[in-house]
Short mmCIF file of N, CA and C in Angstrom, two decimals:
data_model
loop_
_atom_site.label_atom_id
_atom_site.label_comp_id
_atom_site.label_asym_id
_atom_site.label_seq_id
_atom_site.Cartn_x
_atom_site.Cartn_y
_atom_site.Cartn_z
N MET A 1 -38.96 -12.65 28.84
CA MET A 1 -39.17 -12.70 27.49
C MET A 1 -40.58 -12.80 26.91
N SER A 2 -40.91 -12.32 25.74
CA SER A 2 -42.40 -12.15 25.37
C SER A 2 -42.66 -13.41 24.79
N ALA A 3 -43.87 -13.66 24.72
CA ALA A 3 -44.47 -14.92 24.37
C ALA A 3 -44.28 -15.03 22.66
N GLY A 4 -44.30 -13.94 21.92
CA GLY A 4 -44.08 -13.93 20.37
C GLY A 4 -42.60 -14.42 20.29
N PHE A 5 -41.61 -13.92 21.05
CA PHE A 5 -40.17 -14.34 20.86
C PHE A 5 -39.95 -15.76 21.23
N ARG A 6 -40.70 -16.28 22.10
CA ARG A 6 -40.52 -17.60 22.57
C ARG A 6 -41.09 -18.59 21.40
N ARG A 7 -42.17 -18.13 20.86
CA ARG A 7 -42.77 -18.97 19.68
C ARG A 7 -41.93 -18.81 18.58
N MET A 8 -41.25 -17.72 18.25
CA MET A 8 -40.38 -17.65 17.16
C MET A 8 -39.10 -18.39 17.27
N ALA A 9 -38.52 -18.54 18.43
CA ALA A 9 -37.38 -19.14 18.89
C ALA A 9 -37.74 -20.79 18.68
N ALA A 10 -39.01 -21.12 19.32
CA ALA A 10 -39.35 -22.49 19.11
C ALA A 10 -39.39 -22.90 17.70
N ARG A 11 -39.87 -22.06 16.72
CA ARG A 11 -39.95 -22.40 15.47
C ARG A 11 -38.57 -22.65 14.77
N LEU A 12 -37.78 -21.77 15.13
CA LEU A 12 -36.43 -21.75 14.52
C LEU A 12 -35.47 -22.93 14.91
N TRP A 13 -35.71 -23.29 16.34
CA TRP A 13 -34.95 -24.35 17.08
C TRP A 13 -35.34 -25.58 16.33
N PRO A 14 -34.49 -26.51 15.86
CA PRO A 14 -34.86 -28.02 15.50
C PRO A 14 -35.32 -28.75 16.70
N ASP A 15 -36.25 -29.76 16.21
CA ASP A 15 -36.87 -30.46 17.28
C ASP A 15 -35.87 -31.76 17.52
N SER A 16 -35.23 -32.29 16.42
CA SER A 16 -34.38 -33.41 16.62
C SER A 16 -32.89 -32.99 17.17
N LEU A 17 -32.33 -33.94 17.78
CA LEU A 17 -31.05 -33.72 18.26
C LEU A 17 -29.97 -33.56 17.25
N PHE A 18 -30.26 -34.28 16.12
CA PHE A 18 -29.28 -34.11 14.97
C PHE A 18 -29.32 -32.51 14.29
N GLY A 19 -30.61 -32.14 14.32
CA GLY A 19 -30.69 -30.87 13.86
C GLY A 19 -30.17 -29.78 14.62
N ARG A 20 -30.23 -30.08 15.99
CA ARG A 20 -29.72 -29.15 16.88
C ARG A 20 -28.09 -29.17 16.79
N LEU A 21 -27.40 -30.43 16.81
CA LEU A 21 -26.03 -30.57 16.58
C LEU A 21 -25.58 -29.85 15.21
N ALA A 22 -26.43 -30.04 14.08
CA ALA A 22 -25.99 -29.49 12.97
C ALA A 22 -26.10 -28.00 13.00
N MET A 23 -26.98 -27.45 13.61
CA MET A 23 -27.20 -25.94 13.65
C MET A 23 -25.92 -25.45 14.41
N ILE A 24 -25.53 -26.15 15.59
CA ILE A 24 -24.58 -25.48 16.46
C ILE A 24 -23.19 -25.76 15.71
N LEU A 25 -23.07 -26.93 14.88
CA LEU A 25 -21.67 -26.95 14.15
C LEU A 25 -21.60 -25.95 12.93
N PHE A 26 -22.70 -25.53 12.30
CA PHE A 26 -22.81 -24.77 11.17
C PHE A 26 -22.51 -23.28 11.68
N ALA A 27 -23.24 -22.89 12.97
CA ALA A 27 -22.95 -21.64 13.36
C ALA A 27 -21.42 -21.40 14.02
N GLY A 28 -20.82 -22.51 14.45
CA GLY A 28 -19.41 -22.51 14.85
C GLY A 28 -18.64 -22.25 13.56
N LEU A 29 -18.96 -22.94 12.47
CA LEU A 29 -18.15 -22.84 11.28
C LEU A 29 -18.16 -21.50 10.39
N VAL A 30 -19.32 -20.97 10.56
CA VAL A 30 -19.55 -19.46 10.27
C VAL A 30 -18.72 -18.61 11.01
N VAL A 31 -18.83 -18.63 12.37
CA VAL A 31 -17.97 -17.77 13.20
C VAL A 31 -16.55 -18.04 13.06
N ALA A 32 -16.06 -19.19 12.73
CA ALA A 32 -14.56 -19.45 12.44
C ALA A 32 -14.18 -18.89 11.14
N HIS A 33 -14.97 -19.07 10.23
CA HIS A 33 -14.65 -18.41 8.75
C HIS A 33 -14.61 -16.84 8.77
N VAL A 34 -15.53 -16.23 9.62
CA VAL A 34 -15.65 -14.83 9.57
C VAL A 34 -14.40 -14.11 10.49
N LEU A 35 -14.02 -15.01 11.54
CA LEU A 35 -12.89 -14.52 12.35
C LEU A 35 -11.59 -14.61 11.50
N ALA A 36 -11.44 -15.77 10.71
CA ALA A 36 -10.38 -16.08 9.92
C ALA A 36 -10.09 -14.95 8.86
N PHE A 37 -11.22 -14.57 8.23
CA PHE A 37 -11.20 -13.86 7.29
C PHE A 37 -10.78 -12.32 7.74
N VAL A 38 -11.36 -12.03 8.93
CA VAL A 38 -11.10 -10.60 9.72
C VAL A 38 -9.51 -10.67 9.91
N LEU A 39 -9.03 -11.60 10.42
CA LEU A 39 -7.56 -11.84 10.83
C LEU A 39 -6.84 -11.63 9.51
N ILE A 40 -7.00 -12.40 8.49
CA ILE A 40 -6.33 -12.25 7.26
C ILE A 40 -6.40 -10.97 6.67
N VAL A 41 -7.45 -10.17 6.55
CA VAL A 41 -7.66 -8.85 5.99
C VAL A 41 -6.54 -7.88 7.01
N LEU A 42 -6.73 -8.06 8.19
CA LEU A 42 -5.87 -7.32 9.07
C LEU A 42 -4.46 -7.31 8.93
N ASP A 43 -4.03 -8.64 8.85
CA ASP A 43 -2.62 -8.89 8.58
C ASP A 43 -2.17 -8.54 7.25
N ARG A 44 -2.93 -8.63 6.24
CA ARG A 44 -2.48 -8.13 5.04
C ARG A 44 -2.49 -6.76 4.83
N ILE A 45 -3.33 -5.97 5.66
CA ILE A 45 -3.31 -4.40 5.54
C ILE A 45 -1.96 -4.06 6.29
N ALA A 46 -1.61 -4.80 7.25
CA ALA A 46 -0.49 -4.56 8.16
C ALA A 46 0.74 -4.88 7.33
N THR A 47 0.94 -5.96 6.63
CA THR A 47 1.92 -6.17 5.77
C THR A 47 2.19 -5.38 4.70
N GLU A 48 1.01 -5.04 4.10
CA GLU A 48 1.30 -4.09 2.63
C GLU A 48 1.61 -2.66 3.30
N ASP A 49 1.20 -2.18 4.43
CA ASP A 49 1.80 -0.85 5.07
C ASP A 49 3.26 -0.88 5.12
N GLU A 50 3.70 -2.08 5.81
CA GLU A 50 5.32 -1.99 6.11
C GLU A 50 5.96 -2.43 5.00
N LEU A 51 5.83 -3.74 4.54
CA LEU A 51 6.70 -4.31 3.54
C LEU A 51 6.46 -3.32 2.19
N GLY A 52 5.30 -2.97 1.89
CA GLY A 52 5.25 -2.27 0.53
C GLY A 52 5.87 -0.81 0.52
N THR A 53 5.91 -0.27 1.63
CA THR A 53 6.62 1.08 1.61
C THR A 53 8.10 0.79 1.74
N LYS A 54 8.59 -0.11 2.44
CA LYS A 54 9.75 -0.45 2.69
C LYS A 54 10.51 -1.09 1.22
N PHE A 55 9.73 -2.01 0.49
CA PHE A 55 10.40 -2.14 -0.71
C PHE A 55 10.36 -1.13 -1.87
N ALA A 56 9.31 -0.22 -1.76
CA ALA A 56 9.44 0.77 -2.73
C ALA A 56 10.43 1.69 -2.53
N ALA A 57 10.87 1.85 -1.09
CA ALA A 57 12.03 2.85 -0.91
C ALA A 57 13.29 2.19 -1.23
N VAL A 58 13.58 0.90 -0.93
CA VAL A 58 14.69 0.26 -1.54
C VAL A 58 14.77 0.21 -2.89
N ASP A 59 13.53 -0.02 -3.65
CA ASP A 59 13.61 -0.06 -4.99
C ASP A 59 13.92 1.37 -5.62
N ILE A 60 13.36 2.37 -5.04
CA ILE A 60 13.74 3.81 -5.61
C ILE A 60 15.15 4.15 -5.29
N ALA A 61 15.67 3.83 -4.27
CA ALA A 61 17.27 4.02 -3.88
C ALA A 61 17.87 3.27 -4.90
N GLU A 62 17.57 2.17 -5.09
CA GLU A 62 18.51 1.43 -6.10
C GLU A 62 18.59 1.88 -7.51
N ALA A 63 17.26 2.42 -7.79
CA ALA A 63 16.99 3.13 -9.15
C ALA A 63 17.89 4.36 -9.18
N VAL A 64 17.84 5.27 -8.28
CA VAL A 64 18.45 6.37 -8.14
C VAL A 64 20.00 6.11 -8.29
N ALA A 65 20.51 5.01 -7.42
CA ALA A 65 21.86 4.67 -7.50
C ALA A 65 22.32 4.21 -9.08
N ILE A 66 21.54 3.61 -9.54
CA ILE A 66 21.82 3.30 -10.89
C ILE A 66 21.85 4.47 -12.01
N LEU A 67 20.76 5.31 -11.82
CA LEU A 67 20.81 6.62 -12.59
C LEU A 67 22.11 7.41 -12.26
N ASP A 68 22.29 7.48 -11.03
CA ASP A 68 23.46 8.22 -10.58
C ASP A 68 24.87 7.64 -11.23
N TYR A 69 24.87 6.33 -11.36
CA TYR A 69 25.98 5.84 -11.89
C TYR A 69 26.24 6.01 -13.40
N VAL A 70 25.18 5.89 -14.05
CA VAL A 70 25.37 6.21 -15.69
C VAL A 70 25.62 7.54 -15.97
N LYS A 71 25.94 7.62 -17.22
CA LYS A 71 26.30 8.93 -17.68
C LYS A 71 25.06 9.67 -17.76
N PRO A 72 24.77 10.85 -17.65
CA PRO A 72 23.57 11.89 -17.91
C PRO A 72 22.93 11.59 -19.32
N GLU A 73 23.78 11.35 -20.29
CA GLU A 73 23.08 11.33 -21.64
C GLU A 73 22.39 9.81 -21.70
N GLU A 74 22.88 8.85 -20.99
CA GLU A 74 22.28 7.52 -20.97
C GLU A 74 21.27 7.33 -20.05
N ARG A 75 20.86 8.15 -19.17
CA ARG A 75 19.79 8.01 -18.23
C ARG A 75 18.46 7.80 -18.67
N PRO A 76 18.08 8.61 -20.00
CA PRO A 76 16.74 8.33 -20.41
C PRO A 76 16.52 7.03 -20.96
N ALA A 77 17.48 6.26 -21.39
CA ALA A 77 17.56 4.94 -21.87
C ALA A 77 17.12 3.93 -20.83
N TRP A 78 17.58 4.42 -19.57
CA TRP A 78 17.34 3.52 -18.58
C TRP A 78 15.97 3.47 -17.75
N LEU A 79 15.38 4.58 -18.22
CA LEU A 79 14.10 4.84 -17.37
C LEU A 79 13.09 3.72 -17.65
N ASP A 80 13.05 3.10 -19.02
CA ASP A 80 11.94 1.83 -19.30
C ASP A 80 12.40 0.66 -18.54
N ARG A 81 14.00 0.50 -18.31
CA ARG A 81 14.35 -0.68 -17.60
C ARG A 81 14.10 -0.54 -16.12
N LEU A 82 13.95 0.62 -15.83
CA LEU A 82 13.69 0.90 -14.15
C LEU A 82 12.22 0.84 -13.98
N ALA A 83 11.25 1.03 -14.79
CA ALA A 83 9.89 1.18 -14.62
C ALA A 83 9.43 -0.05 -14.03
N ARG A 84 8.39 0.12 -13.10
CA ARG A 84 7.73 -0.90 -12.42
C ARG A 84 6.33 -0.80 -12.90
N ARG A 85 5.42 -1.92 -12.45
CA ARG A 85 4.11 -1.75 -13.02
C ARG A 85 3.41 -0.87 -12.38
N ASP A 86 3.73 -0.28 -11.15
CA ASP A 86 2.85 0.77 -10.45
C ASP A 86 3.35 2.00 -10.27
N TRP A 87 4.55 2.16 -10.98
CA TRP A 87 5.18 3.43 -11.04
C TRP A 87 6.36 3.61 -12.00
N ARG A 88 6.69 4.83 -12.49
CA ARG A 88 7.75 4.95 -13.44
C ARG A 88 8.50 6.01 -12.95
N TYR A 89 9.82 6.20 -13.50
CA TYR A 89 10.74 7.42 -13.06
C TYR A 89 10.82 8.35 -14.40
N VAL A 90 10.77 9.68 -13.92
CA VAL A 90 10.81 10.76 -15.01
C VAL A 90 11.94 11.68 -14.63
N LEU A 91 12.76 11.99 -15.57
CA LEU A 91 13.83 12.72 -15.37
C LEU A 91 13.44 14.37 -15.51
N GLY A 92 13.99 15.04 -14.66
CA GLY A 92 13.79 16.58 -14.89
C GLY A 92 13.00 16.92 -13.74
N ASP A 93 12.97 18.42 -13.44
CA ASP A 93 12.37 19.02 -12.56
C ASP A 93 10.83 19.14 -12.89
N GLY A 94 10.06 19.51 -11.99
CA GLY A 94 8.75 20.00 -12.41
C GLY A 94 7.65 19.66 -11.22
N GLY A 95 6.58 20.03 -11.36
CA GLY A 95 5.48 19.70 -10.45
C GLY A 95 5.38 20.55 -9.18
N GLU A 96 4.51 20.39 -8.40
CA GLU A 96 4.33 21.43 -7.35
C GLU A 96 4.49 20.49 -6.04
N ILE A 97 5.53 20.83 -5.16
CA ILE A 97 5.89 20.16 -3.88
C ILE A 97 4.77 20.28 -2.95
N GLU A 98 4.35 19.07 -2.28
CA GLU A 98 3.35 19.18 -1.61
C GLU A 98 3.76 19.76 -0.14
N ALA A 99 2.96 20.82 0.19
CA ALA A 99 3.33 21.59 1.43
C ALA A 99 3.33 20.87 2.57
N GLU A 100 2.24 20.14 2.93
CA GLU A 100 2.25 19.42 4.29
C GLU A 100 1.70 18.19 4.03
N PRO A 101 2.43 17.16 3.64
CA PRO A 101 2.01 15.83 3.35
C PRO A 101 1.67 15.08 4.63
N PRO A 102 0.71 14.12 4.59
CA PRO A 102 0.26 13.33 5.80
C PRO A 102 1.46 12.71 6.32
N LYS A 103 1.16 12.23 7.68
CA LYS A 103 2.31 11.67 8.52
C LYS A 103 2.73 10.48 7.87
N ARG A 104 2.07 9.48 7.37
CA ARG A 104 2.41 8.36 6.69
C ARG A 104 3.49 8.64 5.51
N ARG A 105 3.09 9.55 4.81
CA ARG A 105 3.82 10.07 3.50
C ARG A 105 5.20 10.65 4.02
N GLN A 106 5.04 11.45 5.08
CA GLN A 106 6.40 11.98 5.70
C GLN A 106 7.20 10.96 6.25
N ALA A 107 6.60 9.78 6.99
CA ALA A 107 7.63 8.66 7.18
C ALA A 107 8.21 7.83 6.11
N ASN A 108 7.47 7.94 4.94
CA ASN A 108 8.03 7.18 3.79
C ASN A 108 9.17 8.07 3.16
N ILE A 109 8.89 9.35 2.95
CA ILE A 109 9.78 10.30 2.63
C ILE A 109 11.11 10.24 3.56
N ALA A 110 11.02 10.12 4.84
CA ALA A 110 12.09 10.21 5.62
C ALA A 110 12.86 8.72 5.57
N ARG A 111 12.15 7.63 5.39
CA ARG A 111 12.72 6.35 5.11
C ARG A 111 13.60 6.50 3.66
N LEU A 112 12.96 7.07 2.70
CA LEU A 112 13.67 7.31 1.43
C LEU A 112 14.92 8.07 1.57
N ARG A 113 14.66 9.29 2.13
CA ARG A 113 15.91 10.09 2.30
C ARG A 113 17.02 9.33 3.04
N ALA A 114 16.85 8.33 4.05
CA ALA A 114 17.74 7.84 5.01
C ALA A 114 18.36 6.92 3.98
N LEU A 115 17.60 6.07 3.07
CA LEU A 115 18.46 5.00 2.04
C LEU A 115 19.16 6.01 1.08
N LEU A 116 18.69 7.07 0.46
CA LEU A 116 19.43 7.79 -0.56
C LEU A 116 20.61 8.43 -0.01
N GLY A 117 20.72 8.77 1.30
CA GLY A 117 21.89 9.33 1.84
C GLY A 117 21.76 11.01 1.55
N PRO A 118 23.03 11.72 2.12
CA PRO A 118 23.02 13.15 2.11
C PRO A 118 23.11 13.64 0.65
N ALA A 119 23.46 12.77 -0.26
CA ALA A 119 23.75 13.37 -1.62
C ALA A 119 22.58 13.59 -2.27
N HIS A 120 21.35 13.04 -2.02
CA HIS A 120 20.14 13.23 -2.64
C HIS A 120 19.07 13.91 -1.67
N ASP A 121 18.03 14.41 -2.52
CA ASP A 121 16.89 15.08 -1.68
C ASP A 121 15.60 14.43 -2.38
N ALA A 122 14.67 14.06 -1.62
CA ALA A 122 13.35 13.59 -2.12
C ALA A 122 12.28 14.27 -1.56
N ASN A 123 11.04 14.44 -2.44
CA ASN A 123 9.88 15.01 -1.89
C ASN A 123 8.70 14.66 -2.77
N PHE A 124 7.52 14.55 -2.19
CA PHE A 124 6.50 14.33 -3.10
C PHE A 124 6.00 15.35 -3.85
N VAL A 125 5.81 15.15 -5.03
CA VAL A 125 5.19 16.53 -5.73
C VAL A 125 3.96 16.03 -6.76
N TYR A 126 3.38 16.93 -7.12
CA TYR A 126 2.02 16.73 -7.93
C TYR A 126 2.66 17.30 -9.33
N PHE A 127 2.52 16.41 -10.41
CA PHE A 127 3.04 16.83 -11.64
C PHE A 127 1.84 17.68 -12.39
N ASP A 128 0.66 17.25 -12.09
CA ASP A 128 -0.33 18.41 -12.68
C ASP A 128 -1.24 18.75 -11.59
N PRO A 129 -0.83 20.03 -11.05
CA PRO A 129 -1.33 20.68 -9.70
C PRO A 129 -3.05 20.79 -9.78
N PRO A 130 -3.54 21.32 -10.87
CA PRO A 130 -5.03 21.49 -10.71
C PRO A 130 -5.83 20.15 -10.71
N LYS A 131 -5.33 19.11 -11.37
CA LYS A 131 -5.97 17.84 -11.13
C LYS A 131 -5.62 16.97 -9.95
N ARG A 132 -4.27 16.99 -9.59
CA ARG A 132 -3.81 16.27 -8.51
C ARG A 132 -4.06 14.73 -8.72
N LEU A 133 -3.82 14.36 -9.82
CA LEU A 133 -4.09 12.85 -10.28
C LEU A 133 -2.70 12.13 -10.25
N ARG A 134 -1.75 12.79 -10.71
CA ARG A 134 -0.41 12.00 -10.91
C ARG A 134 0.31 12.69 -9.79
N ARG A 135 0.91 11.81 -8.89
CA ARG A 135 1.58 12.02 -7.80
C ARG A 135 3.05 11.48 -8.04
N GLY A 136 4.15 12.00 -7.58
CA GLY A 136 5.44 11.36 -7.96
C GLY A 136 6.40 11.84 -6.74
N ILE A 137 7.48 11.42 -6.95
CA ILE A 137 8.64 11.58 -5.86
C ILE A 137 9.71 12.53 -6.72
N LEU A 138 9.85 13.61 -6.23
CA LEU A 138 10.98 14.37 -6.97
C LEU A 138 12.34 14.20 -6.17
N MET A 139 13.25 13.82 -6.98
CA MET A 139 14.52 13.58 -6.26
C MET A 139 15.65 14.42 -6.93
N HIS A 140 16.48 15.24 -6.41
CA HIS A 140 17.59 15.90 -6.82
C HIS A 140 19.01 15.20 -6.79
N LEU A 141 19.47 15.14 -7.82
CA LEU A 141 20.84 14.31 -7.76
C LEU A 141 21.78 15.59 -7.50
N LYS A 142 22.40 15.69 -6.37
CA LYS A 142 23.30 16.86 -6.21
C LYS A 142 24.57 16.45 -6.84
N GLY A 143 25.34 17.54 -7.36
CA GLY A 143 26.56 17.45 -7.83
C GLY A 143 26.73 16.72 -9.06
N ARG A 144 25.59 16.64 -9.88
CA ARG A 144 25.64 15.79 -11.27
C ARG A 144 25.17 16.73 -12.25
#
């Protein structure tokens, strides 16, 4: 070690035993808080990915079942009841079907198709293709 580094370390290291113990305790608390924060963030990311998409798929499947059950002329009245904070349902065709969605989105669509059953089809679509701001799920109610 260089002499300058030793002088700087000597200046930062406390002379008293209480100061040294306080510094070690404080450093341990900082490390513990940082590790806890990292673990909480990683757990939250994993939970949102799994539970969020599963919840959304189940919620969409339930909404499709309700819309499939009611008469076609009553469906527009049900859209506001089925709307959620983060998404809403739109009746009718339209939009540009996404050619090659990412793998995560493909897994979500596969989960949704499994919940909907063979009577329905679902795809991610863009409602305003030039802007690509609004993305939704296009579902076809077969035989209705």
